[in-house]
Coordinates of C-alpha atoms and ligand atoms in Angstrom, one line a residue:
M962 CA 124.9 96.0 104.3
Y963 CA 121.8 97.3 106.3
D964 CA 119.7 95.7 109.1
Y965 CA 116.5 97.3 107.8
I966 CA 115.6 98.4 104.3
I967 CA 112.3 100.5 104.3
I968 CA 110.8 100.9 100.8
G969 CA 108.8 104.1 100.6
A970 CA 109.3 107.4 102.4
G971 CA 105.7 108.2 102.8
S972 CA 103.3 108.5 105.9
A973 CA 104.7 105.3 107.2
G974 CA 108.2 105.0 105.7
C975 CA 109.3 108.3 107.5
V976 CA 108.1 107.2 110.9
L977 CA 109.9 104.1 110.7
A978 CA 113.1 105.4 109.5
N979 CA 113.1 107.7 112.5
R980 CA 111.9 105.2 115.1
L981 CA 114.2 102.6 113.9
S982 CA 117.3 104.5 113.5
E983 CA 117.0 105.8 116.9
D984 CA 119.2 103.0 117.8
P985 CA 122.5 103.8 116.9
S986 CA 123.7 100.2 116.3
V987 CA 121.4 99.5 113.7
K988 CA 121.6 100.6 110.0
V989 CA 118.7 101.8 108.3
L990 CA 118.2 102.4 104.4
L991 CA 114.9 104.2 103.1
L992 CA 114.6 104.0 99.4
E993 CA 112.0 106.5 98.0
A994 CA 110.7 106.5 94.3
G995 CA 110.2 110.0 94.1
G996 CA 112.6 113.3 95.0
P997 CA 113.1 115.5 97.9
D998 CA 110.2 117.8 99.2
K999 CA 111.6 121.0 97.5
Q1000 CA 108.5 122.2 95.8
K1001 CA 107.2 125.3 97.4
E1002 CA 103.4 124.3 96.8
I1003 CA 104.2 121.5 99.2
H1004 CA 104.7 123.7 102.3
I1005 CA 102.3 126.2 101.5
P1006 CA 99.1 124.8 102.7
L1007 CA 96.4 126.1 100.1
A1008 CA 98.6 125.3 97.4
F1009 CA 98.2 121.4 97.6
P1010 CA 95.8 120.9 94.8
K1011 CA 98.5 122.4 92.6
L1012 CA 100.6 119.3 93.6
F1013 CA 98.2 117.2 91.5
K1014 CA 99.4 115.5 88.3
S1015 CA 102.8 117.2 88.9
A1016 CA 106.1 115.1 89.2
N1017 CA 105.3 114.8 93.1
D1018 CA 102.0 112.8 92.0
W1019 CA 101.7 109.1 90.7
A1020 CA 98.4 110.3 89.4
Y1021 CA 96.8 106.9 89.0
Y1022 CA 93.6 106.2 87.3
T1023 CA 90.8 103.3 88.3
E1024 CA 89.5 101.4 85.5
P1025 CA 86.2 102.4 84.4
E1026 CA 83.8 102.3 87.3
A1027 CA 80.5 100.4 86.5
A1028 CA 78.4 102.2 89.1
L1029 CA 79.6 105.6 88.4
D1030 CA 78.7 105.8 84.5
N1031 CA 82.0 104.0 83.7
R1032 CA 84.0 107.1 84.9
S1033 CA 88.0 106.4 85.3
L1034 CA 88.8 108.1 88.4
Y1035 CA 91.9 110.0 89.2
W1036 CA 94.0 109.0 92.2
P1037 CA 96.5 111.6 93.3
R1038 CA 99.4 109.6 95.4
G1039 CA 102.3 111.4 96.6
K1040 CA 105.7 110.4 94.9
V1041 CA 108.2 112.5 97.2
L1042 CA 109.6 112.6 100.5
G1043 CA 106.5 112.5 102.8
G1044 CA 104.7 110.5 100.3
S1045 CA 100.8 111.3 100.2
S1046 CA 101.3 113.3 103.7
S1047 CA 103.3 115.8 101.6
I1048 CA 100.4 116.3 99.1
N1049 CA 97.4 115.8 101.3
A1050 CA 94.7 118.2 102.7
M1051 CA 96.1 117.8 106.5
I1052 CA 93.2 117.0 108.3
Y1053 CA 94.2 115.3 111.7
I1054 CA 91.5 112.5 112.5
R1055 CA 91.9 109.2 113.9
G1056 CA 88.7 107.6 113.2
H1057 CA 86.4 106.1 115.6
R1058 CA 87.4 104.0 118.7
A1059 CA 85.1 101.5 117.4
D1060 CA 87.1 100.8 114.1
Y1061 CA 89.9 99.7 116.1
D1062 CA 88.0 97.6 118.1
G1063 CA 86.6 96.2 115.3
W1064 CA 90.2 95.2 114.0
R1065 CA 91.1 93.6 117.2
D1066 CA 87.7 91.5 116.9
L1067 CA 88.5 90.3 113.6
G1068 CA 91.2 88.4 115.3
N1069 CA 94.0 90.8 115.7
P1070 CA 95.2 91.3 119.5
G1071 CA 96.7 94.4 120.4
W1072 CA 94.9 96.5 118.0
G1073 CA 91.9 97.7 120.1
Y1074 CA 91.3 101.3 120.5
Q1075 CA 92.8 101.2 124.1
D1076 CA 95.8 99.5 122.6
V1077 CA 96.6 102.1 119.7
L1078 CA 95.7 105.0 121.7
P1079 CA 99.1 105.4 123.5
F1080 CA 100.8 105.1 119.5
F1081 CA 98.6 108.1 118.3
K1082 CA 99.8 110.1 121.5
K1083 CA 103.3 109.1 121.1
S1084 CA 103.6 110.6 117.5
E1085 CA 101.3 113.9 118.4
N1086 CA 102.5 117.3 119.5
Q1087 CA 99.1 118.9 120.1
E1088 CA 98.8 122.4 120.3
R1089 CA 96.3 122.5 122.7
G1090 CA 98.6 120.8 125.1
E1091 CA 98.4 117.2 126.8
S1092 CA 95.4 115.4 127.9
E1093 CA 93.7 111.8 128.2
F1094 CA 93.3 111.6 124.5
H1095 CA 96.4 113.8 123.2
G1096 CA 100.1 114.0 123.4
A1097 CA 102.2 116.9 123.4
S1098 CA 105.9 115.6 123.0
G1099 CA 105.7 114.0 120.0
P1100 CA 107.4 114.9 116.5
L1101 CA 104.0 115.7 114.6
S1102 CA 102.5 119.2 115.1
V1103 CA 98.7 119.2 115.3
S1104 CA 97.3 122.5 115.2
D1105 CA 93.9 124.6 115.3
L1106 CA 93.6 126.4 111.8
R1107 CA 95.3 130.0 111.9
C1108 CA 92.7 131.4 109.8
V1109 CA 89.1 130.3 109.4
N1110 CA 86.7 131.3 106.6
P1111 CA 83.4 132.7 107.5
L1112 CA 81.8 130.1 105.2
S1113 CA 83.2 127.6 107.3
E1114 CA 81.7 129.3 110.5
A1115 CA 78.3 129.4 108.8
F1116 CA 78.8 125.3 107.9
I1117 CA 79.0 124.6 111.9
A1118 CA 76.5 126.9 112.6
A1119 CA 74.0 125.4 110.1
G1120 CA 74.9 121.8 111.8
E1121 CA 73.8 123.5 115.2
E1122 CA 70.8 124.9 113.7
A1123 CA 69.8 121.4 112.2
G1124 CA 70.2 120.2 115.8
Y1125 CA 73.6 118.6 115.7
R1126 CA 76.1 119.4 118.4
R1127 CA 79.3 121.2 118.2
N1128 CA 82.2 119.1 118.5
Q1129 CA 85.6 120.8 119.9
D1130 CA 87.5 117.8 119.4
F1131 CA 86.8 115.0 116.9
N1132 CA 89.6 112.8 118.1
G1133 CA 88.5 113.4 121.9
E1134 CA 85.8 111.5 124.0
E1135 CA 83.4 111.6 121.2
Q1136 CA 83.5 111.7 117.2
E1137 CA 79.7 112.9 116.4
G1138 CA 79.1 116.7 115.8
F1139 CA 80.1 119.5 113.6
G1140 CA 83.4 121.6 114.1
F1141 CA 86.5 122.6 112.8
Y1142 CA 89.3 120.3 111.6
Q1143 CA 92.7 120.3 113.3
V1144 CA 95.7 120.1 111.0
T1145 CA 99.1 118.6 110.7
Q1146 CA 100.9 122.0 110.3
S1147 CA 103.8 123.8 112.2
N1148 CA 103.8 127.3 112.3
G1149 CA 101.6 127.7 109.6
K1150 CA 103.4 125.2 107.3
R1151 CA 102.5 121.7 106.2
H1152 CA 103.9 119.2 108.6
S1153 CA 104.4 116.1 106.8
T1154 CA 105.9 113.0 108.0
A1155 CA 109.1 114.0 105.9
A1156 CA 109.1 117.2 107.8
A1157 CA 108.1 115.8 111.3
F1158 CA 109.9 112.4 111.1
L1159 CA 112.5 112.2 108.7
R1160 CA 114.1 115.5 108.7
P1161 CA 115.4 115.5 112.5
A1162 CA 116.8 112.1 111.6
M1163 CA 118.7 112.7 108.6
S1164 CA 121.7 113.6 110.3
R1165 CA 122.1 110.4 111.9
P1166 CA 125.0 108.8 110.6
N1167 CA 123.1 105.1 110.9
L1168 CA 120.2 106.4 108.3
T1169 CA 120.6 106.3 104.8
V1170 CA 118.1 107.8 102.5
R1171 CA 117.9 107.8 98.8
T1172 CA 115.3 109.3 96.7
D1173 CA 114.6 109.1 93.1
A1174 CA 115.3 105.1 93.9
Q1175 CA 112.3 103.2 92.6
V1176 CA 112.3 99.7 93.9
F1177 CA 111.4 97.1 91.3
G1178 CA 111.3 94.0 93.5
I1179 CA 112.2 92.0 96.4
Y1180 CA 114.3 88.8 96.4
F1181 CA 114.1 85.6 98.4
E1182 CA 116.7 83.2 99.6
G1183 CA 114.4 80.1 100.4
N1184 CA 111.4 81.9 102.0
R1185 CA 113.4 84.9 103.3
A1186 CA 113.1 88.1 101.9
T1187 CA 117.0 89.4 101.8
T1188 CA 117.4 91.8 98.9
V1189 CA 115.9 94.7 97.2
S1190 CA 116.5 95.6 93.7
F1191 CA 115.8 99.2 92.6
Q1192 CA 116.5 101.6 89.7
Q1193 CA 118.2 105.1 90.8
G1194 CA 118.5 107.4 87.7
A1195 CA 120.3 105.4 85.1
H1196 CA 121.6 102.9 87.5
S1197 CA 120.1 99.6 88.4
A1198 CA 121.2 98.4 92.3
Q1199 CA 120.7 95.9 94.9
E1200 CA 121.0 96.2 98.8
H1201 CA 120.8 93.3 101.4
A1202 CA 118.8 93.5 104.5
E1203 CA 120.4 91.5 107.3
R1204 CA 117.0 91.7 109.6
E1205 CA 114.1 92.7 107.5
I1206 CA 112.7 94.2 104.6
I1207 CA 109.8 96.6 105.3
L1208 CA 107.1 97.7 102.6
C1209 CA 105.9 101.0 103.2
A1210 CA 104.8 101.7 99.4
G1211 CA 101.2 102.5 100.2
A1212 CA 98.0 100.7 99.3
I1213 CA 98.9 100.8 95.7
G1214 CA 102.6 100.3 95.8
S1215 CA 102.6 97.6 98.5
P1216 CA 100.7 95.0 96.7
Q1217 CA 102.1 95.9 93.5
L1218 CA 105.6 95.0 94.8
L1219 CA 104.5 92.2 96.5
M1220 CA 103.0 90.5 93.4
L1221 CA 106.3 91.7 91.5
S1222 CA 108.1 89.8 93.7
G1223 CA 106.2 86.7 93.3
V1224 CA 103.9 87.2 96.7
G1225 CA 100.3 87.1 95.7
P1226 CA 97.6 85.2 93.8
A1227 CA 99.5 82.4 92.3
A1228 CA 97.2 82.0 88.8
Q1229 CA 97.8 85.6 88.1
L1230 CA 101.5 85.7 88.8
R1231 CA 101.9 82.8 86.6
A1232 CA 99.9 84.3 83.8
L1233 CA 102.4 87.1 83.8
E1234 CA 105.2 84.6 84.0
I1235 CA 106.2 85.9 87.4
P1236 CA 107.7 82.9 89.4
V1237 CA 105.6 82.4 92.7
V1238 CA 107.4 82.4 96.0
C1239 CA 104.4 82.1 98.0
E1240 CA 100.8 82.0 97.3
L1241 CA 98.7 84.7 99.0
P1242 CA 95.4 85.2 97.3
G1243 CA 94.5 88.3 99.4
V1244 CA 97.5 90.7 97.9
G1245 CA 95.6 93.6 96.0
Q1246 CA 92.2 92.3 97.4
N1247 CA 89.9 94.0 100.0
L1248 CA 90.6 97.4 98.4
Q1249 CA 88.3 100.0 100.2
D1250 CA 88.2 103.8 99.7
H1251 CA 86.0 106.7 100.9
T1252 CA 84.0 108.5 98.3
C1253 CA 83.0 112.0 98.5
C1254 CA 80.3 113.9 96.2
G1255 CA 80.1 117.5 96.0
V1256 CA 77.0 119.8 96.5
V1257 CA 78.0 123.3 95.3
F1258 CA 76.4 126.7 95.8
E1259 CA 77.2 129.9 94.3
C1260 CA 78.1 132.3 97.0
S1261 CA 76.6 135.8 97.3
Q1262 CA 79.4 137.5 98.9
P1263 CA 83.1 137.6 97.7
V1264 CA 84.5 135.8 101.0
S1265 CA 85.3 132.4 99.6
L1266 CA 88.9 131.3 99.3
A1267 CA 88.7 132.1 95.6
S1268 CA 90.4 135.5 96.4
A1269 CA 93.1 133.8 98.9
E1270 CA 95.8 133.9 96.1
S1271 CA 96.0 137.9 96.1
L1272 CA 99.5 139.6 96.6
A1273 CA 98.7 140.8 100.0
N1274 CA 97.7 137.3 101.4
L1275 CA 100.9 136.0 99.5
F1276 CA 102.9 138.7 101.6
R1277 CA 101.2 137.8 104.7
Y1278 CA 101.9 134.3 104.4
L1279 CA 105.4 134.7 103.7
C1280 CA 106.1 137.1 106.4
F1281 CA 104.0 135.9 109.1
K1282 CA 102.7 132.4 108.0
K1283 CA 99.1 133.5 108.5
G1284 CA 96.2 134.3 106.4
P1285 CA 94.1 132.1 103.9
L1286 CA 97.0 130.6 102.3
T1287 CA 97.5 128.7 105.8
S1288 CA 93.6 127.3 104.6
N1289 CA 93.7 123.6 104.2
V1290 CA 90.4 124.1 102.0
A1291 CA 88.2 121.6 103.8
E1292 CA 88.6 123.6 107.1
A1293 CA 85.2 122.5 108.8
G1294 CA 83.3 119.3 109.0
S1295 CA 81.3 116.9 110.6
F1296 CA 80.5 112.9 111.3
L1297 CA 77.0 112.0 111.8
R1298 CA 74.5 109.0 111.5
T1299 CA 72.2 108.8 108.8
Q1300 CA 70.0 106.4 110.4
P1301 CA 68.9 106.4 114.0
D1302 CA 69.6 102.9 114.2
C1303 CA 73.4 103.3 113.2
K1304 CA 75.8 102.5 116.0
F1305 CA 78.3 105.4 115.2
P1306 CA 78.5 107.9 112.4
D1307 CA 78.6 106.4 108.9
L1308 CA 78.6 110.0 107.1
Q1309 CA 81.3 112.3 107.3
F1310 CA 81.4 116.2 105.8
H1311 CA 84.2 118.0 104.1
F1312 CA 83.2 121.5 103.8
G1313 CA 85.2 123.6 101.2
A1314 CA 85.1 127.3 101.3
G1315 CA 85.4 127.3 97.6
Y1316 CA 84.2 125.8 94.3
F1317 CA 86.2 122.5 94.8
V1318 CA 84.9 120.3 92.1
E1319 CA 87.1 117.6 90.3
H1320 CA 90.0 117.9 92.6
G1321 CA 89.9 121.7 91.8
F1322 CA 90.4 121.2 88.1
Q1323 CA 87.3 122.3 87.1
T1324 CA 87.0 126.1 87.7
F1325 CA 84.3 128.7 88.3
D1326 CA 84.9 132.3 87.7
G1327 CA 83.2 133.8 91.1
H1328 CA 82.4 132.8 94.8
A1329 CA 81.2 129.5 95.8
F1330 CA 81.0 126.8 98.7
A1331 CA 81.0 123.0 98.7
L1332 CA 79.6 120.5 100.9
G1333 CA 81.1 117.2 100.6
P1334 CA 79.1 114.5 102.2
T1335 CA 81.6 111.3 102.4
L1336 CA 80.6 107.8 102.8
L1337 CA 82.6 106.2 106.0
H1338 CA 81.9 102.6 106.1
P1339 CA 81.6 101.3 102.1
Y1340 CA 80.4 97.9 101.9
S1341 CA 81.9 97.9 98.3
R1342 CA 85.2 96.2 97.8
G1343 CA 87.9 96.8 95.2
E1344 CA 91.1 95.3 93.9
I1345 CA 94.5 96.2 92.6
R1346 CA 96.1 93.7 90.0
L1347 CA 99.2 93.7 88.2
R1348 CA 98.8 94.9 84.4
S1349 CA 102.2 93.3 83.5
S1350 CA 105.6 91.8 85.0
N1351 CA 106.9 95.7 84.2
P1352 CA 107.5 97.5 87.4
L1353 CA 106.9 100.7 85.7
D1354 CA 103.6 100.0 84.5
A1355 CA 100.8 101.4 86.8
P1356 CA 98.7 98.9 88.2
F1357 CA 95.1 97.9 87.4
I1358 CA 92.8 99.7 89.8
R1359 CA 89.2 98.8 90.1
A1360 CA 87.8 100.3 93.1
N1361 CA 84.0 99.1 92.5
Y1362 CA 82.7 102.2 94.0
L1363 CA 79.1 102.2 94.9
S1364 CA 78.8 98.8 93.5
D1365 CA 76.8 97.8 96.7
P1366 CA 73.4 99.6 96.6
R1367 CA 74.0 100.2 100.5
D1368 CA 76.8 102.8 99.8
M1369 CA 74.8 104.7 97.2
Q1370 CA 71.7 105.1 99.8
V1371 CA 74.3 106.6 102.3
M1372 CA 75.7 108.9 99.5
L1373 CA 72.1 109.9 98.6
E1374 CA 71.2 110.9 102.4
G1375 CA 74.4 112.7 102.2
V1376 CA 73.2 114.9 99.2
K1377 CA 69.9 115.6 100.9
L1378 CA 71.2 116.5 104.1
S1379 CA 73.8 119.0 102.2
R1380 CA 70.6 120.8 100.6
A1381 CA 69.1 120.8 104.0
L1382 CA 72.4 122.2 105.7
A1383 CA 72.8 124.8 102.7
G1384 CA 69.2 125.7 103.4
T1385 CA 69.6 127.0 107.0
K1386 CA 69.6 130.5 108.5
A1387 CA 73.1 130.2 108.8
F1388 CA 73.6 130.1 105.1
A1389 CA 71.1 132.9 104.2
P1390 CA 73.8 135.6 103.8
Y1391 CA 76.0 133.5 101.5
R1392 CA 73.2 131.5 99.6
K1393 CA 73.0 132.5 96.2
R1394 CA 72.0 129.6 94.2
E1395 CA 72.5 125.7 93.9
M1396 CA 75.1 124.9 91.3
H1397 CA 75.4 121.2 91.5
P1398 CA 73.2 119.2 91.4
G1399 CA 71.0 122.2 90.7
P1400 CA 67.5 122.9 91.3
D1401 CA 66.2 120.6 88.4
A1402 CA 67.3 117.6 90.4
K1403 CA 64.2 117.1 92.5
D1404 CA 63.7 113.5 92.9
D1405 CA 66.0 110.5 94.2
Q1406 CA 66.5 109.5 90.7
A1407 CA 68.0 112.8 89.7
L1408 CA 70.3 112.9 92.9
R1409 CA 71.5 109.4 92.2
A1410 CA 72.5 110.6 88.8
H1411 CA 74.4 113.6 90.6
V1412 CA 76.1 111.0 92.7
R1413 CA 77.2 108.7 89.8
K1414 CA 78.5 111.8 88.0
F1415 CA 80.2 113.8 90.7
V1416 CA 81.4 111.0 93.2
E1417 CA 85.2 111.1 93.4
T1418 CA 87.7 109.6 95.9
L1419 CA 88.4 111.3 99.2
Y1420 CA 92.0 109.7 98.7
H1421 CA 91.7 107.1 101.2
P1422 CA 92.4 103.7 99.5
V1423 CA 93.4 101.0 102.0
G1424 CA 93.3 97.3 103.0
T1425 CA 95.1 95.7 99.8
C1426 CA 97.5 93.8 102.2
K1427 CA 95.0 93.2 104.9
M1428 CA 96.0 92.2 108.5
G1429 CA 94.4 89.0 109.6
H1430 CA 94.5 85.4 109.7
D1431 CA 91.8 84.3 107.4
A1432 CA 92.6 82.9 104.0
A1433 CA 92.4 86.4 102.6
A1434 CA 94.9 88.0 105.1
V1435 CA 98.5 89.2 103.8
V1436 CA 100.1 90.1 107.1
D1437 CA 99.8 88.7 110.5
S1438 CA 98.7 91.2 113.5
E1439 CA 102.9 91.9 113.8
L1440 CA 102.3 92.8 110.3
R1441 CA 104.9 90.2 109.0
V1442 CA 103.7 88.9 105.6
H1443 CA 102.3 85.3 105.9
G1444 CA 104.3 82.4 104.7
V1445 CA 107.7 84.2 104.4
E1446 CA 110.2 85.7 106.5
G1447 CA 112.0 88.8 106.9
L1448 CA 109.2 91.0 105.3
R1449 CA 106.6 93.3 106.8
V1450 CA 104.1 95.5 105.2
V1451 CA 103.5 98.7 107.2
D1452 CA 101.4 101.3 105.9
A1453 CA 97.8 102.1 104.9
S1454 CA 97.5 98.8 103.2
I1455 CA 97.1 96.8 106.1
M1456 CA 93.8 98.0 107.5
P1457 CA 91.3 95.2 107.6
T1458 CA 88.6 97.8 107.0
V1459 CA 88.9 101.4 106.6
V1460 CA 88.6 103.6 109.6
G1461 CA 85.9 106.0 109.9
G1462 CA 87.7 109.3 109.3
N1463 CA 90.9 110.5 107.2
T1464 CA 93.8 108.0 107.0
N1465 CA 97.1 110.0 107.7
A1466 CA 96.8 109.6 111.3
P1467 CA 96.1 106.0 111.6
T1468 CA 98.8 105.2 109.1
I1469 CA 101.1 106.9 111.2
M1470 CA 99.9 105.4 114.3
I1471 CA 100.4 101.9 112.5
A1472 CA 104.1 102.8 111.9
E1473 CA 104.5 104.0 115.4
K1474 CA 103.2 100.7 116.6
A1475 CA 105.0 98.4 114.0
A1476 CA 108.2 100.1 115.0
E1477 CA 107.8 99.1 118.7
M1478 CA 107.0 95.5 117.4
I1479 CA 110.0 95.6 115.3
K1480 CA 112.3 96.6 118.2
N1481 CA 110.9 94.3 120.7
G1482 CA 111.3 91.4 118.2
A1483 CA 115.0 92.5 117.9
R1484 CA 115.4 92.9 121.5
K1485 CA 113.7 89.3 122.2
N1486 CA 116.0 87.6 119.3
A1487 CA 119.2 89.0 121.1
A1488 CA 118.0 87.8 124.3
D1489 CA 117.3 84.5 122.7
Y1490 CA 120.8 84.1 121.2
S1491 CA 122.7 85.3 124.6
L1492 CA 120.4 82.3 126.4
I1493 CA 121.5 80.1 123.6
G1494 CA 125.1 81.2 123.9
A1495 CA 125.1 80.8 127.8
A1496 CA 123.6 77.6 127.5
R1497 CA 126.5 76.2 125.0
Ligands
LIG23 C1 95.3 114.3 98.0 C2 95.2 113.8 99.1 C3 94.6 114.4 100.0 C4 94.5 113.8 101.3 N1 94.0 114.3 102.6 C5 94.0 113.8 103.9 C6 93.8 114.4 104.9 O1 93.5 115.7 104.9 N2 93.8 113.7 106.0 C7 94.3 112.5 106.1 O2 94.3 112.1 107.1 N3 94.5 111.8 105.1 C8 94.5 112.4 103.7 N4 95.2 111.6 102.7 C9 95.2 110.4 103.0 C10 96.9 110.2 103.6 O3 97.6 111.2 103.1 C11 97.2 108.6 103.3 O4 95.9 107.7 103.7 C12 98.5 108.3 103.7 O5 99.6 109.2 103.6 C13 98.9 107.0 103.2 O6 100.1 106.6 103.8 P1 101.1 105.6 103.2 O7 102.3 105.5 104.2 O8 100.3 104.4 103.2 O9 101.4 105.8 101.8 P2 102.2 107.1 101.1 O10 102.1 108.3 102.2 O11 101.5 107.4 99.8 O12 103.6 106.3 100.7 C14 104.0 105.5 99.9 C15 105.5 106.0 99.3 O13 106.0 105.0 99.0 C16 106.6 105.4 97.4 N5 106.7 104.4 96.6 C17 105.8 103.6 96.1 N6 106.2 102.8 95.7 C18 107.5 102.6 95.4 C19 108.4 102.0 94.9 N7 108.4 100.9 94.0 N8 109.8 102.2 95.3 C20 110.2 103.1 96.1 N9 109.1 104.3 96.9 C21 108.0 103.5 96.3 C22 105.9 106.7 97.4 O14 106.4 107.3 96.5 C23 105.6 107.2 98.5 O15 106.3 108.3 99.0 C24 95.0 112.3 101.5 C25 95.7 111.7 100.5 C26 95.8 112.5 99.1 C27 96.5 111.6 98.2

C-alpha cells in the first residue's frame, strides 16, 4: 500500500518522487516503463543523438504531415530513468515571462511569472550564484558550457553584427538577443532529473522505484482513481494508492494512459470498446510543438564538432570532463522578433556547430555548421488518439505542423535570417558554401519547399492534457483531473500553450509547484480531519 503512485520517472516524475518522499511518513511508488540510466551515452553530453532509436527511446512517429509533403516525423522520447531529460540536448531555458502571465490570464490563478519564479529558483543550482532570477541551492545543476566551439562564437558575433544585443542570461531580465545557452550539466556530465532529483532520494526507505514497469491503466472505484495496473517483465501487477495517483508519463504517455483508463473523448473510447469513466473531450487535443528547420553551410576550416570524437578528446573527457565531448551540439542561440509589432520573441535559433540534419542521422564527410530557426508560438494544433485499446500500441500522433499559414511565415523569415547571419563578416572565415537549401533556392516558393522538406520537431510536444476551466481543459489549476478524484497530471502535457523556449526547465518547475500543492492539500486534509475529530 502506497500513499502516492507516480507514473513515469521523467523530468517531472523524478522531481515529484524526490519532493513527496521528503516526508518520511508517506510512502511513494515510482513506476517507469524504461530501464535504469546505465548507458554511457546518457552521461556524455555530445553523445545524446546516439540514444535516438535505442532501447532508451520510445521512437514515435507522427502520421504523414499534410503541410510537410506528407512526411512522417520521428519523435524521440526518453524511455529510461530521467525520461526525456536523459536524452535531451540539456539547454536550460525557462521561456518568456509573458508565457506564464498568459497561462494565468487564461484562468489559472497561481501560474503567473511572479508565482512560478520561486519554483524555478527552488530546483536550481546556478553555477553563477544566486540572484533575483536564480537559485543556487537546488538539486539541478545549471552550468555554463565548459568548451565552446569557435563557430558558436561566430554565430553570436554575427547576431551582434546584424544589430542584435548580446544576452548573457536568457533566463534573466530580458530574453531577447544572442548568446550561449546554459546547460543542465554537473561537472561536465548530463544532469538529468534522475541524476539531480531521483538518485539522492533513492536510499529513502519510503520511496520505491520500479523500472521496466509499464503502466497499462488506472482503475477507479466510483470516480476515485485507486489502483494502477502495470507489467514488469513477464509479470502483471497492481498497486493501490491511498491518497493520489500522479500521471507523469509525458505529453504522449499521459493522454494515452488517461484514454486507456476510460477518461477522454467518449465517442472515441466507445469505438474502441473502452468503458467511459469520465468524458473529457480535451484529452489528447491541443497538441503543440516547436518546429526547427536547418539551414546548413559547409565550413572552410576543420573546426566543427565533426572531429570531436577523437581519442585525445575522449581521454580529455574521461580524465578531466573537459573538451568538446561536453558540448550539447546546440551551444549558442538567440531569441528575436520577426516583426516589429511582435510583443515578445516569436523565433528562437539553435546553432549547431556541425552537420546536424535529420536528428544527426544524415551524415556529411566534412565540416559544416547549421542554423536552426525555431518557431516559438505556433498557431497550428495537433492531437493524440488511441490506435487501439492495446496499451502496447503506440498512439496515433498528428502534429498538424505548419497547417496554419502564419506558422510557415515565421519559418520563412527564420530561413531568410539564417542566410543573412551566415553572410556576415563574422562567418567569413568559415563560410564555404550553402548546402541546404542551397543557392538554387532563390525565391520564397523555393524556401517554403525547403521548410516543408527539412522541418523537424524541436522535441517539445506539450498541451495534450491542458490546464484550465474551459470545455477542452483536462486538469484544473491544481493539476487535478476534472471530473474524477485522486488523480493528477503533472508533466509537459498540462501546458495550456507552449512556452517560448525549451521545455525541460518549465516541466521541472511544474513538478516543483505540483509537489507543493500536493503537500499543502495533504496538510489541509489532515487539519480538517483533526478539526472534525475535535468537534466530535
Ligand atoms: C531529443 C530531445 C532533446 C530535447 N532537448 C531539450 C533541451 O535541450 N532543453 C529543454 O529544455 N528541453 C529539451 N527537450 C524537451 C524536454 O526534455 C521535455 O519537454 C521534458 O523532458 C518533458 O518532461 P515530461 O516529464 O513531460 O516527460 P518525459 O521526461 O518524457 O517523462 C515521461 C516518462 O514517463 C515514462 N512513461 C511513459 N509512459 C509510461 C507508462 N505507460 N508506464 C510507465 N512509464 C511511462 C517514460 O518512459 C518517461 O520516462 C528535448 C527532448 C528530447 C526528446
